[in-house]
């Protein structure tokens, strides 16, 4: 990427702010246009400079990083925001992802990690600590892993085109019971329709 990207650092700790500025300036294609020590000052500088990248401290004297990120994204959705923090933000990750921040970095990260994060973001990618990535992978994994043998059998019949009446006859249950079972299976699969449930089941380890 050859185009120069303007960057802004928002951090109320002068030493950290200037160190971050110097580090970013060592990165190709980055021009640091300013440092702000508060959310208010940061928002003013964003309006003035229109940066493409903002390194945002999560703990500011006037607003939290989440609130600042929300305001930035509301007015300037194209801006990449990196939350730069000394705190564990695992519990806030879902909210930060909703806000479409581009990355979250610990202030204890190595120089190499910080530069890698910036380069990834400029390529429209991001980075996550392995510990957090594994949590997201587990919490976001398809729930078809939870299907029991009976539910697998029922979905197998659905995929083969069986009607609810035919499934009910096969397993000696009422059609209403089958309806309830299938709704629960669809929920486990995260599917909103019969067709979506079939597609997800076919891609699962249960389908042979």
PDB file of C-alpha atoms in Angstrom:
ATOM      1  CA  UNK A   1       0.000   0.000   0.000  1.00  0.00           C
ATOM      2  CA  UNK A   2       1.672   3.241  -1.159  1.00  0.00           C
ATOM      3  CA  UNK A   3      -0.932   5.822  -0.195  1.00  0.00           C
ATOM      4  CA  UNK A   4      -0.090   7.730   2.987  1.00  0.00           C
ATOM      5  CA  UNK A   5      -2.600   7.237   5.801  1.00  0.00           C
ATOM      6  CA  UNK A   6      -3.062   9.983   8.373  1.00  0.00           C
ATOM      7  CA  UNK A   7      -3.084   8.761  11.975  1.00  0.00           C
ATOM      8  CA  UNK A   8      -4.123  10.326  15.278  1.00  0.00           C
ATOM      9  CA  UNK A   9      -3.162   9.213  18.793  1.00  0.00           C
ATOM     10  CA  UNK A  10      -5.662   9.805  21.605  1.00  0.00           C
ATOM     11  CA  UNK A  11      -4.091   9.078  24.984  1.00  0.00           C
ATOM     12  CA  UNK A  12      -3.940  11.101  28.202  1.00  0.00           C
ATOM     13  CA  UNK A  13      -0.546   9.681  29.203  1.00  0.00           C
ATOM     14  CA  UNK A  14       2.057  11.940  27.502  1.00  0.00           C
ATOM     15  CA  UNK A  15       4.871   9.378  27.510  1.00  0.00           C
ATOM     16  CA  UNK A  16       2.674   6.657  26.028  1.00  0.00           C
ATOM     17  CA  UNK A  17       1.179   9.054  23.487  1.00  0.00           C
ATOM     18  CA  UNK A  18       4.540  10.276  22.216  1.00  0.00           C
ATOM     19  CA  UNK A  19       6.009   6.772  22.181  1.00  0.00           C
ATOM     20  CA  UNK A  20       3.021   5.587  20.133  1.00  0.00           C
ATOM     21  CA  UNK A  21       3.433   8.536  17.773  1.00  0.00           C
ATOM     22  CA  UNK A  22       7.119   7.748  17.225  1.00  0.00           C
ATOM     23  CA  UNK A  23       6.370   4.092  16.644  1.00  0.00           C
ATOM     24  CA  UNK A  24       3.642   4.819  14.109  1.00  0.00           C
ATOM     25  CA  UNK A  25       5.907   7.240  12.277  1.00  0.00           C
ATOM     26  CA  UNK A  26       8.385   4.390  11.785  1.00  0.00           C
ATOM     27  CA  UNK A  27       5.683   2.492   9.896  1.00  0.00           C
ATOM     28  CA  UNK A  28       5.568   2.898   6.127  1.00  0.00           C
ATOM     29  CA  UNK A  29       2.684   4.948   4.747  1.00  0.00           C
ATOM     30  CA  UNK A  30       1.714   6.450   8.145  1.00  0.00           C
ATOM     31  CA  UNK A  31       1.702  10.174   8.858  1.00  0.00           C
ATOM     32  CA  UNK A  32       0.817  11.086  12.455  1.00  0.00           C
ATOM     33  CA  UNK A  33      -1.150  14.348  12.301  1.00  0.00           C
ATOM     34  CA  UNK A  34      -1.564  14.888  16.025  1.00  0.00           C
ATOM     35  CA  UNK A  35      -1.873  13.779  19.630  1.00  0.00           C
ATOM     36  CA  UNK A  36      -4.941  14.382  21.793  1.00  0.00           C
ATOM     37  CA  UNK A  37      -5.138  13.922  25.560  1.00  0.00           C
ATOM     38  CA  UNK A  38      -8.935  13.719  25.902  1.00  0.00           C
ATOM     39  CA  UNK A  39     -11.969  12.504  24.012  1.00  0.00           C
ATOM     40  CA  UNK A  40     -13.129  16.054  23.348  1.00  0.00           C
ATOM     41  CA  UNK A  41      -9.779  17.104  21.940  1.00  0.00           C
ATOM     42  CA  UNK A  42      -9.556  13.894  19.950  1.00  0.00           C
ATOM     43  CA  UNK A  43     -12.929  14.403  18.312  1.00  0.00           C
ATOM     44  CA  UNK A  44     -11.961  17.991  17.426  1.00  0.00           C
ATOM     45  CA  UNK A  45      -8.737  16.810  15.797  1.00  0.00           C
ATOM     46  CA  UNK A  46     -10.562  14.079  13.906  1.00  0.00           C
ATOM     47  CA  UNK A  47     -12.916  16.699  12.497  1.00  0.00           C
ATOM     48  CA  UNK A  48      -9.941  18.879  11.543  1.00  0.00           C
ATOM     49  CA  UNK A  49      -7.563  16.272  10.100  1.00  0.00           C
ATOM     50  CA  UNK A  50      -9.911  13.461   8.922  1.00  0.00           C
ATOM     51  CA  UNK A  51      -7.418  10.678   9.774  1.00  0.00           C
ATOM     52  CA  UNK A  52      -7.751   7.169   8.428  1.00  0.00           C
ATOM     53  CA  UNK A  53      -6.388   5.551  11.588  1.00  0.00           C
ATOM     54  CA  UNK A  54      -6.930   6.392  15.268  1.00  0.00           C
ATOM     55  CA  UNK A  55      -5.026   4.814  18.153  1.00  0.00           C
ATOM     56  CA  UNK A  56      -7.468   5.257  21.035  1.00  0.00           C
ATOM     57  CA  UNK A  57      -6.708   4.798  24.734  1.00  0.00           C
ATOM     58  CA  UNK A  58      -9.587   2.934  26.388  1.00  0.00           C
ATOM     59  CA  UNK A  59      -9.399   4.964  29.611  1.00  0.00           C
ATOM     60  CA  UNK A  60      -9.700   8.701  28.983  1.00  0.00           C
ATOM     61  CA  UNK A  61     -10.467  11.390  31.577  1.00  0.00           C
ATOM     62  CA  UNK A  62     -13.751  12.481  30.005  1.00  0.00           C
ATOM     63  CA  UNK A  63     -15.172   9.425  28.181  1.00  0.00           C
ATOM     64  CA  UNK A  64     -14.566   5.689  27.904  1.00  0.00           C
ATOM     65  CA  UNK A  65     -12.974   4.294  24.787  1.00  0.00           C
ATOM     66  CA  UNK A  66     -16.244   2.584  23.908  1.00  0.00           C
ATOM     67  CA  UNK A  67     -18.145   5.875  23.944  1.00  0.00           C
ATOM     68  CA  UNK A  68     -15.456   7.628  21.921  1.00  0.00           C
ATOM     69  CA  UNK A  69     -15.346   4.809  19.374  1.00  0.00           C
ATOM     70  CA  UNK A  70     -19.128   4.958  19.033  1.00  0.00           C
ATOM     71  CA  UNK A  71     -19.009   8.689  18.330  1.00  0.00           C
ATOM     72  CA  UNK A  72     -16.179   8.339  15.828  1.00  0.00           C
ATOM     73  CA  UNK A  73     -17.875   5.514  13.950  1.00  0.00           C
ATOM     74  CA  UNK A  74     -21.172   7.366  13.863  1.00  0.00           C
ATOM     75  CA  UNK A  75     -19.619  10.387  12.160  1.00  0.00           C
ATOM     76  CA  UNK A  76     -16.728   8.744  10.321  1.00  0.00           C
ATOM     77  CA  UNK A  77     -17.485   5.042   9.695  1.00  0.00           C
ATOM     78  CA  UNK A  78     -14.463   4.684   7.401  1.00  0.00           C
ATOM     79  CA  UNK A  79     -11.917   5.450  10.143  1.00  0.00           C
ATOM     80  CA  UNK A  80      -9.923   2.499  11.466  1.00  0.00           C
ATOM     81  CA  UNK A  81      -9.867   2.510  15.267  1.00  0.00           C
ATOM     82  CA  UNK A  82      -7.319   0.597  17.323  1.00  0.00           C
ATOM     83  CA  UNK A  83      -8.176   0.407  21.017  1.00  0.00           C
ATOM     84  CA  UNK A  84      -4.858   0.704  22.848  1.00  0.00           C
ATOM     85  CA  UNK A  85      -5.232  -0.370  26.445  1.00  0.00           C
ATOM     86  CA  UNK A  86      -3.568  -1.601  29.581  1.00  0.00           C
ATOM     87  CA  UNK A  87      -6.743  -3.368  30.705  1.00  0.00           C
ATOM     88  CA  UNK A  88      -8.278  -6.757  29.925  1.00  0.00           C
ATOM     89  CA  UNK A  89     -11.121  -6.004  27.511  1.00  0.00           C
ATOM     90  CA  UNK A  90     -12.290  -9.569  26.921  1.00  0.00           C
ATOM     91  CA  UNK A  91     -15.694  -8.761  28.383  1.00  0.00           C
ATOM     92  CA  UNK A  92     -16.057  -5.721  26.136  1.00  0.00           C
ATOM     93  CA  UNK A  93     -15.047  -7.415  22.888  1.00  0.00           C
ATOM     94  CA  UNK A  94     -18.570  -8.070  21.638  1.00  0.00           C
ATOM     95  CA  UNK A  95     -19.446  -4.395  22.025  1.00  0.00           C
ATOM     96  CA  UNK A  96     -16.228  -3.292  20.343  1.00  0.00           C
ATOM     97  CA  UNK A  97     -16.882  -5.666  17.448  1.00  0.00           C
ATOM     98  CA  UNK A  98     -20.401  -4.235  17.153  1.00  0.00           C
ATOM     99  CA  UNK A  99     -18.834  -0.793  16.881  1.00  0.00           C
ATOM    100  CA  UNK A 100     -16.596  -2.136  14.104  1.00  0.00           C
ATOM    101  CA  UNK A 101     -13.296  -1.166  15.684  1.00  0.00           C
ATOM    102  CA  UNK A 102     -10.427  -2.512  13.630  1.00  0.00           C
ATOM    103  CA  UNK A 103      -8.342  -3.902  16.458  1.00  0.00           C
ATOM    104  CA  UNK A 104      -7.580  -4.108  20.175  1.00  0.00           C
ATOM    105  CA  UNK A 105      -3.988  -3.985  21.407  1.00  0.00           C
ATOM    106  CA  UNK A 106      -2.409  -4.233  24.821  1.00  0.00           C
ATOM    107  CA  UNK A 107      -0.001  -1.440  25.735  1.00  0.00           C
ATOM    108  CA  UNK A 108       2.379  -4.237  26.718  1.00  0.00           C
ATOM    109  CA  UNK A 109       2.523  -5.463  23.111  1.00  0.00           C
ATOM    110  CA  UNK A 110       5.899  -5.622  21.453  1.00  0.00           C
ATOM    111  CA  UNK A 111       6.936  -3.102  18.819  1.00  0.00           C
ATOM    112  CA  UNK A 112       6.727  -5.859  16.208  1.00  0.00           C
ATOM    113  CA  UNK A 113       3.145  -6.718  17.236  1.00  0.00           C
ATOM    114  CA  UNK A 114       2.023  -3.097  17.057  1.00  0.00           C
ATOM    115  CA  UNK A 115       3.549  -2.632  13.628  1.00  0.00           C
ATOM    116  CA  UNK A 116       2.034  -5.902  12.440  1.00  0.00           C
ATOM    117  CA  UNK A 117      -1.382  -4.765  13.647  1.00  0.00           C
ATOM    118  CA  UNK A 118      -1.097  -1.503  11.719  1.00  0.00           C
ATOM    119  CA  UNK A 119       0.000  -3.283   8.551  1.00  0.00           C
ATOM    120  CA  UNK A 120      -2.815  -5.808   8.859  1.00  0.00           C
ATOM    121  CA  UNK A 121      -5.384  -3.043   9.275  1.00  0.00           C
ATOM    122  CA  UNK A 122      -4.078  -1.157   6.270  1.00  0.00           C
ATOM    123  CA  UNK A 123      -4.721  -4.388   4.352  1.00  0.00           C
ATOM    124  CA  UNK A 124      -8.247  -4.570   5.850  1.00  0.00           C
ATOM    125  CA  UNK A 125      -7.372  -7.430   8.202  1.00  0.00           C
ATOM    126  CA  UNK A 126      -6.968  -7.555  11.949  1.00  0.00           C
ATOM    127  CA  UNK A 127      -5.074  -9.490  14.643  1.00  0.00           C
ATOM    128  CA  UNK A 128      -6.197 -11.156  17.850  1.00  0.00           C
ATOM    129  CA  UNK A 129      -4.269 -12.704  20.750  1.00  0.00           C
ATOM    130  CA  UNK A 130      -4.454 -16.499  20.427  1.00  0.00           C
ATOM    131  CA  UNK A 131      -6.165 -16.773  23.819  1.00  0.00           C
ATOM    132  CA  UNK A 132      -8.973 -14.488  22.678  1.00  0.00           C
ATOM    133  CA  UNK A 133      -9.155 -16.060  19.222  1.00  0.00           C
ATOM    134  CA  UNK A 134      -9.684 -19.488  20.755  1.00  0.00           C
ATOM    135  CA  UNK A 135     -12.501 -18.172  22.941  1.00  0.00           C
ATOM    136  CA  UNK A 136     -14.232 -16.608  19.964  1.00  0.00           C
ATOM    137  CA  UNK A 137     -13.750 -19.793  17.964  1.00  0.00           C
ATOM    138  CA  UNK A 138     -15.386 -21.865  20.686  1.00  0.00           C
ATOM    139  CA  UNK A 139     -18.237 -19.488  21.422  1.00  0.00           C
ATOM    140  CA  UNK A 140     -18.937 -19.041  17.751  1.00  0.00           C
ATOM    141  CA  UNK A 141     -18.666 -22.669  16.721  1.00  0.00           C
ATOM    142  CA  UNK A 142     -21.748 -24.230  15.103  1.00  0.00           C
ATOM    143  CA  UNK A 143     -24.072 -25.694  17.702  1.00  0.00           C
ATOM    144  CA  UNK A 144     -24.731 -28.797  15.626  1.00  0.00           C
ATOM    145  CA  UNK A 145     -22.096 -30.354  17.859  1.00  0.00           C
ATOM    146  CA  UNK A 146     -24.854 -30.541  20.474  1.00  0.00           C
ATOM    147  CA  UNK A 147     -27.216 -32.721  18.399  1.00  0.00           C
ATOM    148  CA  UNK A 148     -27.959 -36.059  19.996  1.00  0.00           C
ATOM    149  CA  UNK A 149     -28.384 -39.331  18.075  1.00  0.00           C
ATOM    150  CA  UNK A 150     -32.164 -38.971  17.775  1.00  0.00           C
ATOM    151  CA  UNK A 151     -31.863 -35.411  16.471  1.00  0.00           C
ATOM    152  CA  UNK A 152     -29.227 -36.508  13.966  1.00  0.00           C
ATOM    153  CA  UNK A 153     -31.551 -39.255  12.750  1.00  0.00           C
ATOM    154  CA  UNK A 154     -34.446 -36.797  12.375  1.00  0.00           C
ATOM    155  CA  UNK A 155     -32.343 -34.307  10.443  1.00  0.00           C
ATOM    156  CA  UNK A 156     -31.105 -37.136   8.255  1.00  0.00           C
ATOM    157  CA  UNK A 157     -34.721 -37.880   7.347  1.00  0.00           C
ATOM    158  CA  UNK A 158     -35.431 -34.195   6.720  1.00  0.00           C
ATOM    159  CA  UNK A 159     -32.491 -33.992   4.318  1.00  0.00           C
ATOM    160  CA  UNK A 160     -33.827 -37.036   2.461  1.00  0.00           C
ATOM    161  CA  UNK A 161     -37.157 -35.272   1.994  1.00  0.00           C
ATOM    162  CA  UNK A 162     -39.279 -36.867   4.725  1.00  0.00           C
ATOM    163  CA  UNK A 163     -42.328 -34.938   5.862  1.00  0.00           C
ATOM    164  CA  UNK A 164     -43.093 -34.289   9.532  1.00  0.00           C
ATOM    165  CA  UNK A 165     -45.858 -36.917   9.362  1.00  0.00           C
ATOM    166  CA  UNK A 166     -43.443 -39.505   7.977  1.00  0.00           C
ATOM    167  CA  UNK A 167     -40.887 -38.732  10.708  1.00  0.00           C
ATOM    168  CA  UNK A 168     -43.632 -39.010  13.330  1.00  0.00           C
ATOM    169  CA  UNK A 169     -44.674 -42.425  12.029  1.00  0.00           C
ATOM    170  CA  UNK A 170     -41.085 -43.618  11.943  1.00  0.00           C
ATOM    171  CA  UNK A 171     -40.248 -42.704  15.532  1.00  0.00           C
ATOM    172  CA  UNK A 172     -43.763 -43.334  16.907  1.00  0.00           C
ATOM    173  CA  UNK A 173     -44.414 -39.798  18.087  1.00  0.00           C
ATOM    174  CA  UNK A 174     -47.112 -37.259  17.355  1.00  0.00           C
ATOM    175  CA  UNK A 175     -46.603 -34.737  14.566  1.00  0.00           C
ATOM    176  CA  UNK A 176     -46.758 -31.932  17.157  1.00  0.00           C
ATOM    177  CA  UNK A 177     -43.887 -33.528  19.081  1.00  0.00           C
ATOM    178  CA  UNK A 178     -41.872 -33.799  15.888  1.00  0.00           C
ATOM    179  CA  UNK A 179     -42.599 -30.136  15.131  1.00  0.00           C
ATOM    180  CA  UNK A 180     -41.269 -29.166  18.561  1.00  0.00           C
ATOM    181  CA  UNK A 181     -38.197 -31.368  18.167  1.00  0.00           C
ATOM    182  CA  UNK A 182     -37.355 -29.875  14.785  1.00  0.00           C
ATOM    183  CA  UNK A 183     -37.766 -26.300  16.055  1.00  0.00           C
ATOM    184  CA  UNK A 184     -35.302 -27.103  18.812  1.00  0.00           C
ATOM    185  CA  UNK A 185     -32.900 -28.647  16.303  1.00  0.00           C
ATOM    186  CA  UNK A 186     -33.158 -25.563  14.083  1.00  0.00           C
ATOM    187  CA  UNK A 187     -32.308 -23.415  17.108  1.00  0.00           C
ATOM    188  CA  UNK A 188     -29.277 -25.568  17.850  1.00  0.00           C
ATOM    189  CA  UNK A 189     -28.136 -25.191  14.270  1.00  0.00           C
ATOM    190  CA  UNK A 190     -28.715 -21.451  14.361  1.00  0.00           C
ATOM    191  CA  UNK A 191     -31.099 -21.832  11.415  1.00  0.00           C
ATOM    192  CA  UNK A 192     -34.198 -19.765  10.723  1.00  0.00           C
ATOM    193  CA  UNK A 193     -35.742 -22.109   8.168  1.00  0.00           C
ATOM    194  CA  UNK A 194     -35.909 -25.769   7.134  1.00  0.00           C
ATOM    195  CA  UNK A 195     -33.697 -25.083   4.119  1.00  0.00           C
ATOM    196  CA  UNK A 196     -31.042 -23.280   6.178  1.00  0.00           C
ATOM    197  CA  UNK A 197     -31.086 -26.108   8.751  1.00  0.00           C
ATOM    198  CA  UNK A 198     -30.564 -28.667   5.995  1.00  0.00           C
ATOM    199  CA  UNK A 199     -27.630 -26.726   4.559  1.00  0.00           C
ATOM    200  CA  UNK A 200     -25.931 -26.456   7.955  1.00  0.00           C
ATOM    201  CA  UNK A 201     -26.580 -30.089   8.811  1.00  0.00           C
ATOM    202  CA  UNK A 202     -25.103 -31.268   5.504  1.00  0.00           C
ATOM    203  CA  UNK A 203     -21.920 -29.320   6.298  1.00  0.00           C
ATOM    204  CA  UNK A 204     -21.711 -30.794   9.798  1.00  0.00           C
ATOM    205  CA  UNK A 205     -19.682 -33.783  10.980  1.00  0.00           C
ATOM    206  CA  UNK A 206     -22.942 -35.685  11.508  1.00  0.00           C
ATOM    207  CA  UNK A 207     -23.869 -35.924   7.852  1.00  0.00           C
ATOM    208  CA  UNK A 208     -22.444 -38.912   6.046  1.00  0.00           C
TER     209      UNK A 208
END
